[in-house]
Tab-separated table of C-alpha atoms in Angstrom:
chain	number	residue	atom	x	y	z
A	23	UNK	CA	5.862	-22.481	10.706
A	24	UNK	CA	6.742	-19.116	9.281
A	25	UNK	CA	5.665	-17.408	5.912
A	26	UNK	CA	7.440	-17.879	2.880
A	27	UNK	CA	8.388	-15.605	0.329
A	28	UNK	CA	9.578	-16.569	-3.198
A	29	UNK	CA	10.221	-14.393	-5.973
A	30	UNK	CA	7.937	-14.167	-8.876
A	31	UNK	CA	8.197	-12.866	-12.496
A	32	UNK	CA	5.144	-10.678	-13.562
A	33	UNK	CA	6.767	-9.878	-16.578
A	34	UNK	CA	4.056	-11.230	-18.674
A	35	UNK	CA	1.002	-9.821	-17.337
A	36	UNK	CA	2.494	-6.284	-17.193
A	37	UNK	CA	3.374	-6.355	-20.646
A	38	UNK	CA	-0.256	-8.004	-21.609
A	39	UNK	CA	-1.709	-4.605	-19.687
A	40	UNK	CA	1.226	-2.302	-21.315
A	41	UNK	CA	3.310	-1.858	-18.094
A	42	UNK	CA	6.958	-3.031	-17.758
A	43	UNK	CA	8.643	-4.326	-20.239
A	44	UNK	CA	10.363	-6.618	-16.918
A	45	UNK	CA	8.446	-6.666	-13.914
A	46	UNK	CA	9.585	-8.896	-10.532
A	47	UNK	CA	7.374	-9.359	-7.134
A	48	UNK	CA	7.655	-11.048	-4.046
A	49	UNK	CA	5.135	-13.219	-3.123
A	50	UNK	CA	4.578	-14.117	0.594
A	51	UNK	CA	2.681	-17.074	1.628
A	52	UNK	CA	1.028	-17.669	5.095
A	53	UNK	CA	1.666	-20.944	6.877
A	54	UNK	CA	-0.262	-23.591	7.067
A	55	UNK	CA	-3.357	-24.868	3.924
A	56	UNK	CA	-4.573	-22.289	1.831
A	57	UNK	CA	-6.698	-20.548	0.524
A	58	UNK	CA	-6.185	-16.971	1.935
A	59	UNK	CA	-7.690	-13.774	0.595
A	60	UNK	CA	-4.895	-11.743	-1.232
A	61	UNK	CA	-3.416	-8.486	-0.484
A	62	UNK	CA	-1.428	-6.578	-3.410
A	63	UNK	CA	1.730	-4.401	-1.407
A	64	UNK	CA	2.656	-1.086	-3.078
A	65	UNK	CA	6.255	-0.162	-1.501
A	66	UNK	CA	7.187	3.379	-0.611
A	67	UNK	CA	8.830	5.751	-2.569
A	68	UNK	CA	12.373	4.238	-1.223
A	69	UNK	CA	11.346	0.634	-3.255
A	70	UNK	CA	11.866	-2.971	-2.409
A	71	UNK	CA	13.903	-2.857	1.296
A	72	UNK	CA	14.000	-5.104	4.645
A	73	UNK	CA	11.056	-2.759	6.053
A	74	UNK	CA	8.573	-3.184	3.408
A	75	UNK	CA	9.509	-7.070	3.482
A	76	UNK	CA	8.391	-7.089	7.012
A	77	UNK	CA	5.076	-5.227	6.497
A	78	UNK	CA	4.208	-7.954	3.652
A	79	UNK	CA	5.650	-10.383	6.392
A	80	UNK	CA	2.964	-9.043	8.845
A	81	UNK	CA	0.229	-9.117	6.675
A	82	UNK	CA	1.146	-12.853	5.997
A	83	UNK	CA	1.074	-13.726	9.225
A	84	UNK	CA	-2.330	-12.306	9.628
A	85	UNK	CA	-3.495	-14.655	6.882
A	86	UNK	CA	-3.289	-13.143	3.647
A	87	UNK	CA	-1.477	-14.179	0.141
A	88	UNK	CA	0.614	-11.100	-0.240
A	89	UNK	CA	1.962	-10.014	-3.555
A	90	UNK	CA	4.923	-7.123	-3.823
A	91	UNK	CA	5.653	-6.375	-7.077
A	92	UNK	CA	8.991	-4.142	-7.785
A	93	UNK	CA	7.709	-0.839	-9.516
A	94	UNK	CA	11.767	-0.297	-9.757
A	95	UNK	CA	12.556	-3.393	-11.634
A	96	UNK	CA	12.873	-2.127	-15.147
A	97	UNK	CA	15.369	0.237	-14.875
A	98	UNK	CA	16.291	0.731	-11.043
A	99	UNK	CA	15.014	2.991	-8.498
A	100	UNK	CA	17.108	6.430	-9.805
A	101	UNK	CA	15.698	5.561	-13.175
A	102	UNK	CA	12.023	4.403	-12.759
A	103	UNK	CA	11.733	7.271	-9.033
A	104	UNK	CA	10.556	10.218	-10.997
A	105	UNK	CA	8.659	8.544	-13.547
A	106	UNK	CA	6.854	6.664	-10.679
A	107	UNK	CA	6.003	9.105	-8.514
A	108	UNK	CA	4.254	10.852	-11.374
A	109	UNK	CA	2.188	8.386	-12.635
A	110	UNK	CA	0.984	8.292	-8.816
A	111	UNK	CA	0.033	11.717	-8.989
A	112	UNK	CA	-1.322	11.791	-12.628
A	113	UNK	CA	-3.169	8.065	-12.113
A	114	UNK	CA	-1.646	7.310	-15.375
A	115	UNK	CA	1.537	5.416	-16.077
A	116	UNK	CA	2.849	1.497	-16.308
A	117	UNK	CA	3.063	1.171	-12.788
A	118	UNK	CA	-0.476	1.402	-12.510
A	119	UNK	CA	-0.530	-1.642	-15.226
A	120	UNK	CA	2.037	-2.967	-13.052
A	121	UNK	CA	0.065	-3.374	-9.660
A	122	UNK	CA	-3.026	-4.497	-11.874
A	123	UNK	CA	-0.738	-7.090	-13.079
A	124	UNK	CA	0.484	-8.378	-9.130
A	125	UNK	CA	-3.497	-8.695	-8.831
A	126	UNK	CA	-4.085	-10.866	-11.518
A	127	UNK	CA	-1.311	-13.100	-10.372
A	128	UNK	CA	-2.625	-12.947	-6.800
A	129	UNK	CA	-6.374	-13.720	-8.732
A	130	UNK	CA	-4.969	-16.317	-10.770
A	131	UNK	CA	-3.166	-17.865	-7.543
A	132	UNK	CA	-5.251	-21.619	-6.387
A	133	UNK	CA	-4.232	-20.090	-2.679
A	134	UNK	CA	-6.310	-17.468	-3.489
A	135	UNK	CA	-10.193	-16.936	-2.180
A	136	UNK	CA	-10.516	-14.616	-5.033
A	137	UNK	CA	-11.038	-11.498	-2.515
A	138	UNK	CA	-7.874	-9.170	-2.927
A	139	UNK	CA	-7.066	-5.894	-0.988
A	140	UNK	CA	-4.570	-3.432	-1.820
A	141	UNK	CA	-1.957	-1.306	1.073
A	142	UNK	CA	0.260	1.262	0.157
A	143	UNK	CA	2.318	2.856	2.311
A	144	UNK	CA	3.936	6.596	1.273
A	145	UNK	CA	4.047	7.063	-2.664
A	146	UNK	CA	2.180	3.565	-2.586
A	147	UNK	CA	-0.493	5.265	-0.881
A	148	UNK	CA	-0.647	7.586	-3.413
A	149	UNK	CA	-0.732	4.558	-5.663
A	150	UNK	CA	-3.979	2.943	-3.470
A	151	UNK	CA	-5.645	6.048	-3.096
A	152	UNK	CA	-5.892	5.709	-7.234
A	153	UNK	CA	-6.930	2.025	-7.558
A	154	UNK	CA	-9.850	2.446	-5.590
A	155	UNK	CA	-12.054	3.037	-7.666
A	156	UNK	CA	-11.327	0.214	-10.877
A	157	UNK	CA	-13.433	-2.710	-9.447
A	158	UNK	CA	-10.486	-4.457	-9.063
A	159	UNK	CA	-9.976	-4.470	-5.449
A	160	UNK	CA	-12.376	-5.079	-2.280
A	161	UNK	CA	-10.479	-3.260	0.064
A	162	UNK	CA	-7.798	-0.897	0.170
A	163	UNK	CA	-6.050	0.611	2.844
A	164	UNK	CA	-4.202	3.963	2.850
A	165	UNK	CA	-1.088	4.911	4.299
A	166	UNK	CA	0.486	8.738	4.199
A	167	UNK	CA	-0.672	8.836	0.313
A	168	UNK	CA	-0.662	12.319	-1.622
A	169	UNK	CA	-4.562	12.538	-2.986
A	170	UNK	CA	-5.369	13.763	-6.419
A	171	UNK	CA	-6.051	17.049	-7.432
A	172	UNK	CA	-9.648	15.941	-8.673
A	173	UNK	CA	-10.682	13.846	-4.851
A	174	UNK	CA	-14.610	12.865	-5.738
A	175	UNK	CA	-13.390	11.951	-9.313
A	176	UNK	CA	-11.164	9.109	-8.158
A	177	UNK	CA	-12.913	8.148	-5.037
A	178	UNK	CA	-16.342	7.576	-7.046
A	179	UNK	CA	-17.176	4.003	-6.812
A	180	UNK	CA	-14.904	3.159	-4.301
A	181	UNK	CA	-14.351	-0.045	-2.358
A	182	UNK	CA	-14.090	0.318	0.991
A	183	UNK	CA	-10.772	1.838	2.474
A	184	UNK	CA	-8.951	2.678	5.919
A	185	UNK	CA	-6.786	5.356	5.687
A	186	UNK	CA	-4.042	6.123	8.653
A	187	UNK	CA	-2.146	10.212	8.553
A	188	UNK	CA	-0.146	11.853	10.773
A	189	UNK	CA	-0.725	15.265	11.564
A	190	UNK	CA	3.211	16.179	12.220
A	191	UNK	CA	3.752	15.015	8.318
A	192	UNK	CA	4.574	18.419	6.967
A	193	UNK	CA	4.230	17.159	3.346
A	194	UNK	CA	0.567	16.638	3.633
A	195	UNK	CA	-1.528	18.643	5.502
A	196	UNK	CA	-4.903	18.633	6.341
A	197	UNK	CA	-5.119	15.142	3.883
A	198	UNK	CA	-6.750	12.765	6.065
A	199	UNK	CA	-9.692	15.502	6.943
A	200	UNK	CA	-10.278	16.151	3.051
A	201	UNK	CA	-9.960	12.430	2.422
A	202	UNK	CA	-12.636	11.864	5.130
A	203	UNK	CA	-14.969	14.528	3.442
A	204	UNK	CA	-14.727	13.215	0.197
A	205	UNK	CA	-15.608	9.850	1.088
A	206	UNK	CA	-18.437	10.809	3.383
A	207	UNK	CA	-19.725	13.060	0.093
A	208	UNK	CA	-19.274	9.463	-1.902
A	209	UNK	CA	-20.918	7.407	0.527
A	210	UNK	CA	-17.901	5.299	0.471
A	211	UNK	CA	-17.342	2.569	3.757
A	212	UNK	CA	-14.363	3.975	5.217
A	213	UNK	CA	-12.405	4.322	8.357
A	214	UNK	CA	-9.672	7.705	8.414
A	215	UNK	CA	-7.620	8.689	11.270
A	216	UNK	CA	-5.070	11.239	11.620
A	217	UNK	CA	-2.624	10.573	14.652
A	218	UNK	CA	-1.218	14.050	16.623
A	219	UNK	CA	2.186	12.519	17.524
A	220	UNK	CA	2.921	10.730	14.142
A	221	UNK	CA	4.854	12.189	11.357
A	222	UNK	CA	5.496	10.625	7.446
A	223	UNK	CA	6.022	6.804	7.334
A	224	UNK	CA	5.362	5.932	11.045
A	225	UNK	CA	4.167	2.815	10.481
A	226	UNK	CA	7.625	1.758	9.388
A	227	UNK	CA	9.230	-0.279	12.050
A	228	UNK	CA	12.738	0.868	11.174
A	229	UNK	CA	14.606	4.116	9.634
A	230	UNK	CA	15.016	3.947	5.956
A	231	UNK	CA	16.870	5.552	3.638
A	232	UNK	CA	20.752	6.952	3.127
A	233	UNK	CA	22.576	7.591	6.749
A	234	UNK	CA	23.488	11.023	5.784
A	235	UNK	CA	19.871	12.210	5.357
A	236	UNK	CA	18.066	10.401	8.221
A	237	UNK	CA	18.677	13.633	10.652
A	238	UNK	CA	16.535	16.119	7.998
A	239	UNK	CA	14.275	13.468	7.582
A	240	UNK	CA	13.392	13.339	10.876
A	241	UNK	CA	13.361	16.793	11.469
A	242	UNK	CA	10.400	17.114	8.840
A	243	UNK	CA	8.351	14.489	10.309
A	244	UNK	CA	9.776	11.324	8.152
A	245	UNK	CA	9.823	8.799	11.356
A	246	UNK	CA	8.616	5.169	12.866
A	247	UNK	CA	6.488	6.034	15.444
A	248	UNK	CA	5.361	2.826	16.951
A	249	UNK	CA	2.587	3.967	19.688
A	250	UNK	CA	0.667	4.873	16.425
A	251	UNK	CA	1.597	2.170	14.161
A	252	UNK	CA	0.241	-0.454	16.714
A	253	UNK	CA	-3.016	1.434	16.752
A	254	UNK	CA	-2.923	1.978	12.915
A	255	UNK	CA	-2.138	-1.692	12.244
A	256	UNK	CA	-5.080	-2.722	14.558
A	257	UNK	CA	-7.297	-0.970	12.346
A	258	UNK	CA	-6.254	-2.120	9.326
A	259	UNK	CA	-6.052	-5.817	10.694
A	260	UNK	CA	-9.837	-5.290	11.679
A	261	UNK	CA	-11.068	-3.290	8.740
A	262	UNK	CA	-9.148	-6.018	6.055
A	263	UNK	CA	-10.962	-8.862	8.259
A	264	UNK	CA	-14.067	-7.512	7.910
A	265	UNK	CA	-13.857	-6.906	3.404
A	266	UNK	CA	-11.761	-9.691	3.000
A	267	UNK	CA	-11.617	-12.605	5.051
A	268	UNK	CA	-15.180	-12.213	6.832
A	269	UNK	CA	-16.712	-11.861	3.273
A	270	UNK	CA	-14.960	-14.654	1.868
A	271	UNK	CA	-16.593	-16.890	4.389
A	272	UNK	CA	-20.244	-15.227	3.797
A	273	UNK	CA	-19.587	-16.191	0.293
């Protein structure tokens, strides 16, 4: 039986935090009885598209209620883009309120164990890298996120988190080392690896983005690279086990 995904309006619980004044997600829902640990999807910087449906897919599959709320909804992506990306680099903004809204859905869910993890993947990383640190979340994992100026400041009090990097991403260099400092420093559970051969966004499956540009983007590092994404994914799928679902069970 495969996963289902349905689209829900978070409207209310952004607005109750002072996010959105419209908010959609798409929840995804693993085959078979419930309940599953949830997992809270923030979407790269390109929004909502058939490749970040088939990561929340994935992570389905794997047994997780997956929640993927639209950070472009009120307004579109050219509108809500700039004001997006700097809330992820500020850590303030409605889209924060916005992601704390799809995990009080996912919390509020009777499919839900109660245990909920957070991914982001590109400015969602950015997004993750942020939330850490709220209580909200008992895992997080990391993908090609931009840190904060201020690193020990947001990583204090961490949950634990598995961050993946590639060192051919010319928009972040030297990240994952820093990261890994920082949350060695913290004493934070973690699990960072920077691949050699992988570039921005190579745990997408598929080339995003407008025809035209996918030649420079490639050129500065923005690629799938799928040799890396099955050994990224592997981690994550064993790190998320381990905070989420083998927890759950302890409990």
């Amino acid at each position: 039986m495969p996963v289902t995904t349905s689209t829900v309006d978070l409207t209310g619980l952004s607005a109750a935090r002072g996010g959105s004044r419209r908010l959609t997600g798409h929840l995804t829902r693993p085959a078979g009885p419930g309940p599953w640990p949830g997992v809270v999807v923030v979407h790269e910087a390109l929004g909502v598209n058939d490749v970040m449906h088939r990561q929340a897919d994935r992570l389905a599959s794997a047994g997780y209620l997956v929640l993927m709320p639209d950070l472009f909804t009120d307004g579109g992506a050219v509108r809500c883009l700039v004001p997006t990306f700097r809330a992820a680099l500020s850590g303030q903004g409605r889209a924060f309120h916005d992601i704390g809204a799809a995990r009080t859905r996912l919390a509020q869910d009777p499919d839900c164990t109660g245990r909920i993890g957070i991914i982001g993947f590109c400015m969602g990383g950015s997004f993750a890298l942020l939330a850490l640190s709220d209580g909200e979340f008992d895992a997080a994992s990391v993908n090609y996120g931009r840190p904060p100026k201020d690193l020990d400041k947001a990583l204090d009090g961490a949950c634990p988190v598995v961050a993946s990097y590639g060192a051919r991403d010319r928009t972040l260099p030297g990240v994952a080392s820093r990261l890994e400092a920082a949350l060695d420093r913290l004493g934070v559970v973690h699990d960072v690896k920077e691949y050699p051969e992988a570039g921005h966004s190579f745990l997408n499956d598929a080339e995003v983005g407008p025809r035209a540009l996918r030649p420079l983007m490639r050129v500065t590092g923005i690629r799938p690279h799928p040799e890396s994404a099955v050994d990224a994914w592997r981690r994550i799928d064993d790190f998320f086990a381990a905070h989420l679902t083998a927890q759950d069970r302890q409990g």
